[in-house]
Short mmCIF file of C-alpha atoms in Angstrom, two decimals:
data_model
loop_
_atom_site.label_atom_id
_atom_site.label_comp_id
_atom_site.label_asym_id
_atom_site.label_seq_id
_atom_site.Cartn_x
_atom_site.Cartn_y
_atom_site.Cartn_z
CA MET A 1 -1.09 -4.67 19.78
CA MET A 2 -2.49 -5.32 16.13
CA SER A 3 0.25 -2.95 14.84
CA TRP A 4 2.89 -4.85 16.58
CA ALA A 5 1.19 -8.07 15.17
CA SER A 6 1.42 -6.67 11.74
CA TYR A 7 5.26 -5.80 12.00
CA PHE A 8 6.03 -9.10 13.64
CA ILE A 9 4.24 -11.09 10.77
CA ARG A 10 6.29 -9.15 8.10
CA PHE A 11 9.41 -10.25 10.13
CA GLY A 12 8.23 -13.88 10.21
CA SER A 13 7.51 -13.75 6.43
CA ALA A 14 11.15 -13.09 5.83
CA LEU A 15 12.22 -15.67 8.49
CA PHE A 16 10.16 -18.51 6.95
CA VAL A 17 10.14 -17.56 3.32
CA LEU A 18 13.88 -16.42 2.88
CA PRO A 19 15.53 -19.90 3.43
CA LEU A 20 13.08 -21.60 0.91
CA ILE A 21 14.05 -18.94 -1.63
CA LEU A 22 17.69 -19.44 -1.05
CA GLY A 23 17.41 -23.14 -1.24
CA LEU A 24 15.01 -23.52 -4.26
CA TYR A 25 15.79 -20.63 -6.55
CA THR A 26 18.71 -20.38 -8.78
CA GLU A 27 21.28 -17.51 -8.20
CA VAL A 28 19.61 -15.43 -10.93
CA GLU A 29 16.21 -15.83 -9.58
CA GLN A 30 17.29 -14.93 -6.08
CA SER A 31 18.97 -11.76 -7.53
CA PHE A 32 15.78 -11.01 -9.35
CA TRP A 33 13.62 -11.52 -6.19
CA PHE A 34 15.91 -9.30 -4.03
CA PHE A 35 15.92 -6.60 -6.81
CA ILE A 36 12.19 -6.80 -7.17
CA ASN A 37 11.65 -6.13 -3.44
CA THR A 38 13.99 -3.22 -3.70
CA ILE A 39 12.02 -1.78 -6.73
CA ILE A 40 8.80 -2.14 -4.54
CA GLY A 41 10.53 -0.15 -1.64
CA PHE A 42 11.58 2.64 -4.04
CA ALA A 43 7.96 2.71 -5.75
CA MET A 44 6.34 3.26 -2.40
CA LEU A 45 8.56 6.28 -1.95
CA ALA A 46 6.33 7.91 -4.62
CA ASP A 47 3.82 8.51 -1.59
CA SER A 48 6.18 11.32 -0.71
CA GLY A 49 4.59 11.54 2.83
CA PHE A 50 1.20 12.32 1.46
CA GLY A 51 -0.14 9.29 3.40
CA ALA A 52 1.00 10.80 6.91
CA THR A 53 -0.35 14.18 5.95
CA LEU A 54 -3.56 12.64 4.95
CA VAL A 55 -4.11 10.93 8.20
CA ARG A 56 -3.65 14.23 10.17
CA ALA A 57 -5.97 16.15 7.73
CA VAL A 58 -8.74 13.48 8.09
CA SER A 59 -8.54 13.34 11.85
CA TYR A 60 -8.73 17.21 11.93
CA PHE A 61 -11.86 17.23 9.83
CA LYS A 62 -13.39 14.02 11.76
CA ALA A 63 -13.00 16.04 15.00
CA GLY A 64 -15.13 18.83 13.45
CA ALA A 65 -12.27 21.31 12.30
CA ASN A 66 -13.29 23.89 9.62
CA TYR A 67 -9.84 24.13 8.08
CA LEU A 68 -6.28 22.64 8.22
CA PRO A 69 -3.61 24.92 9.81
CA ARG A 70 -1.00 25.57 7.01
CA ASN A 71 1.92 26.37 9.25
CA LYS A 72 3.22 26.29 12.67
CA LYS A 73 1.74 29.86 13.47
CA GLU A 74 -1.73 28.91 12.46
CA TYR A 75 -1.49 25.65 14.37
CA ASP A 76 -0.41 27.69 17.48
CA GLU A 77 -3.30 30.13 17.12
CA ILE A 78 -6.07 27.58 16.37
CA ASP A 79 -8.48 26.82 19.13
CA GLU A 80 -8.17 23.41 20.71
CA ILE A 81 -10.32 21.06 18.73
CA GLU A 82 -12.58 19.01 20.80
CA GLN A 83 -14.36 15.86 19.38
CA GLY A 84 -17.49 17.04 17.73
CA GLU A 85 -19.47 16.21 14.89
CA PRO A 86 -17.30 15.32 11.56
CA HIS A 87 -17.17 18.09 8.92
CA PHE A 88 -18.50 16.08 6.13
CA PRO A 89 -18.20 18.48 3.35
CA ASN A 90 -14.50 19.06 4.08
CA LEU A 91 -13.92 15.24 4.41
CA VAL A 92 -15.65 14.69 0.94
CA ASN A 93 -13.55 17.50 -0.74
CA LEU A 94 -10.37 16.11 0.93
CA LEU A 95 -11.10 12.64 -0.68
CA SER A 96 -11.78 14.19 -3.86
CA THR A 97 -8.49 16.15 -3.81
CA VAL A 98 -6.30 13.29 -2.73
CA ASN A 99 -7.87 11.02 -5.45
CA ARG A 100 -6.31 13.35 -8.16
CA ILE A 101 -2.99 13.40 -6.13
CA TYR A 102 -2.57 9.77 -5.88
CA ILE A 103 -3.77 9.11 -9.52
CA PHE A 104 -0.90 11.36 -10.60
CA LEU A 105 1.54 9.60 -8.33
CA GLY A 106 0.45 6.21 -9.56
CA ILE A 107 0.93 7.17 -13.19
CA PHE A 108 4.27 8.75 -12.30
CA THR A 109 5.43 5.40 -10.54
CA VAL A 110 4.27 3.37 -13.69
CA LEU A 111 6.22 5.72 -15.97
CA ILE A 112 9.41 5.27 -13.96
CA LEU A 113 8.94 1.41 -13.80
CA LEU A 114 8.56 1.26 -17.68
CA THR A 115 11.63 3.25 -18.26
CA GLY A 116 14.33 3.38 -15.37
CA GLY A 117 12.98 0.18 -13.86
CA VAL A 118 13.43 -1.82 -17.05
CA ALA A 119 16.98 -0.29 -17.60
CA ALA A 120 17.85 -1.36 -14.04
CA VAL A 121 16.54 -4.93 -14.49
CA TRP A 122 18.16 -5.40 -17.93
CA ASN A 123 21.39 -6.77 -16.57
CA ILE A 124 19.61 -9.48 -14.71
CA MET A 125 17.41 -10.32 -17.56
CA THR A 126 20.45 -10.47 -19.88
CA ILE A 127 22.26 -12.89 -17.33
CA SER A 128 19.09 -15.11 -17.38
CA GLU A 129 19.01 -15.05 -21.23
CA HIS A 130 15.77 -13.06 -20.89
CA GLN A 131 13.79 -15.81 -19.01
CA THR A 132 10.10 -15.42 -19.83
CA ASP A 133 8.85 -15.90 -16.50
CA LEU A 134 11.01 -13.22 -15.01
CA TRP A 135 9.72 -10.66 -17.66
CA VAL A 136 6.21 -11.71 -16.70
CA ALA A 137 7.06 -11.12 -13.14
CA TYR A 138 8.40 -7.62 -13.75
CA LEU A 139 5.33 -6.86 -15.83
CA ILE A 140 3.15 -7.87 -12.89
CA ILE A 141 5.14 -5.73 -10.63
CA ILE A 142 3.87 -2.54 -12.51
CA PRO A 143 0.21 -2.67 -11.72
CA TYR A 144 1.10 -4.12 -8.41
CA CYS A 145 2.95 -0.92 -7.25
CA TYR A 146 0.18 1.21 -8.84
CA THR A 147 -2.41 -0.70 -6.71
CA MET A 148 -0.14 -0.46 -3.48
CA ILE A 149 0.16 3.34 -3.92
CA MET A 150 -3.63 3.76 -4.45
CA GLY A 151 -4.26 1.64 -1.30
CA VAL A 152 -2.08 3.95 0.70
CA LYS A 153 -4.73 6.65 0.12
CA TRP A 154 -7.54 4.55 1.57
CA SER A 155 -5.21 3.24 4.38
CA SER A 156 -4.43 6.68 5.51
CA TYR A 157 -8.01 7.77 5.28
CA MET A 158 -9.20 4.76 7.30
CA ARG A 159 -6.51 5.50 9.96
CA GLY A 160 -7.48 9.17 10.01
CA LEU A 161 -11.09 8.20 10.68
CA GLY A 162 -9.94 6.36 13.89
CA TYR A 163 -9.80 2.76 12.53
CA VAL A 164 -6.23 2.06 13.34
CA ALA A 165 -6.78 -1.40 14.93
CA GLN A 166 -9.10 -2.57 12.18
CA GLU A 167 -6.48 -1.54 9.43
CA ALA A 168 -3.64 -3.14 11.30
CA ARG A 169 -5.71 -6.30 11.96
CA PHE A 170 -6.48 -6.77 8.21
CA GLY A 171 -2.71 -6.26 7.57
CA ALA A 172 -1.88 -9.06 9.99
CA PHE A 173 -4.39 -11.31 8.34
CA GLN A 174 -2.98 -10.61 5.06
CA GLY A 175 0.62 -11.25 6.37
CA ILE A 176 -0.42 -14.61 7.70
CA LEU A 177 -2.15 -15.54 4.39
CA ARG A 178 0.98 -14.41 2.47
CA VAL A 179 3.39 -16.61 4.49
CA MET A 180 1.21 -19.64 3.84
CA ALA A 181 0.81 -19.01 0.19
CA PHE A 182 4.50 -18.37 -0.30
CA VAL A 183 5.50 -21.43 1.57
CA THR A 184 3.07 -23.51 -0.47
CA LEU A 185 4.12 -22.05 -3.84
CA LEU A 186 7.78 -22.47 -3.13
CA LEU A 187 7.26 -26.11 -1.89
CA PHE A 188 5.80 -26.67 -5.34
CA LYS A 189 8.97 -25.20 -6.96
CA LEU A 190 7.16 -22.41 -8.48
CA GLY A 191 9.04 -19.31 -9.83
CA PRO A 192 9.00 -15.68 -8.67
CA ALA A 193 6.12 -14.79 -11.13
CA TYR A 194 3.77 -17.00 -9.03
CA LEU A 195 4.81 -15.16 -5.82
CA ILE A 196 4.49 -11.70 -7.34
CA GLY A 197 1.19 -12.71 -8.85
CA PHE A 198 -0.18 -13.52 -5.46
CA MET A 199 1.18 -10.27 -4.10
CA PHE A 200 -0.79 -8.43 -6.93
CA LEU A 201 -3.86 -10.37 -6.15
CA GLU A 202 -3.39 -9.46 -2.49
CA SER A 203 -2.91 -5.76 -3.23
CA ILE A 204 -6.23 -5.71 -5.15
CA ALA A 205 -8.07 -7.49 -2.36
CA ARG A 206 -6.45 -4.89 0.29
CA TYR A 207 -7.41 -1.93 -1.95
CA ILE A 208 -11.17 -3.34 -2.39
CA TYR A 209 -11.38 -3.76 1.41
CA LEU A 210 -10.03 -0.45 2.38
CA ARG A 211 -12.03 1.51 -0.07
CA TRP A 212 -15.24 -0.28 0.81
CA PHE A 213 -14.45 0.38 4.54
CA VAL A 214 -14.08 4.03 3.98
CA LEU A 215 -17.02 4.57 1.61
CA LYS A 216 -19.24 2.51 3.99
CA TRP A 217 -18.32 4.84 6.76
CA PHE A 218 -19.52 7.62 4.57
CA ARG A 219 -22.80 5.77 3.86
CA ASP A 220 -23.38 5.14 7.37
CA ASN A 221 -23.25 8.65 7.96
CA GLU A 222 -25.77 9.39 5.21
CA VAL A 223 -23.13 10.94 2.94
CA GLU A 224 -23.11 9.55 -0.63
CA ILE A 225 -19.62 9.79 -2.55
#
C-alpha cells in the first residue's frame, strides 16, 4: 500500500505541477524543465541494475546465507534458505563493495553531465541567451544526480533488510512535501533553479535518512561500520 501511495503521489506531482509550469514559465524555461527531467532519468540509468541485484544479495545474507549463487546452476543446487541469523560479516563486506561501485557510478555520471550533458543543453542555453538562472539550475543538477545515485545504494540495502514499507512511506512523505513546495515556488513565479534547488536539498535529506536507517540497523545488532 505504501508503494502504491508513493507511485500515486508521483503521478499527482505531475498532475498538479505541470499546469502551473505550462502557465507560468516561458517556452524556453518549459523546454529546459522537460530536458532536465529527461537528463535525470538518463542519469539514473547509471545504476545499471545494481540496485535490484543489491536488494537480492542483502536479503540472502539477512536470511543467513553464507554466499551468493553466481548462476542458475548454483541457485538450483543451493539448499533452501530458511530465516535464520543474519550473516553480519558478509553484510558488512557487501556494503564495503557496493560503496566502491556506487562511488565509481556517481563519478561516471558527473563526468557525463559535465561533457555530453553540457553539449546537449547548449542549444537551449543559446536560445535563452545563456540565461544565468538556467545555468545555475543545470549546475545544481550535477550534485543532485550524484546524490540520487548514492541514495539508490542505501535504498536498496534498506529494502533488502526487509524495510520496504518504511522506505516507501518516506518516499510518499517526500512526494507530498515536493508537491507543496513546487506549488508554492511556482505561485511566487520563481524559476527552474529554485525547483531544482529544492530537489537537491530533498535528495540530501533522503540520502541522510536512508544511510542513518541502515547504519542504525547495524548498530542495533551490535555491529560497528
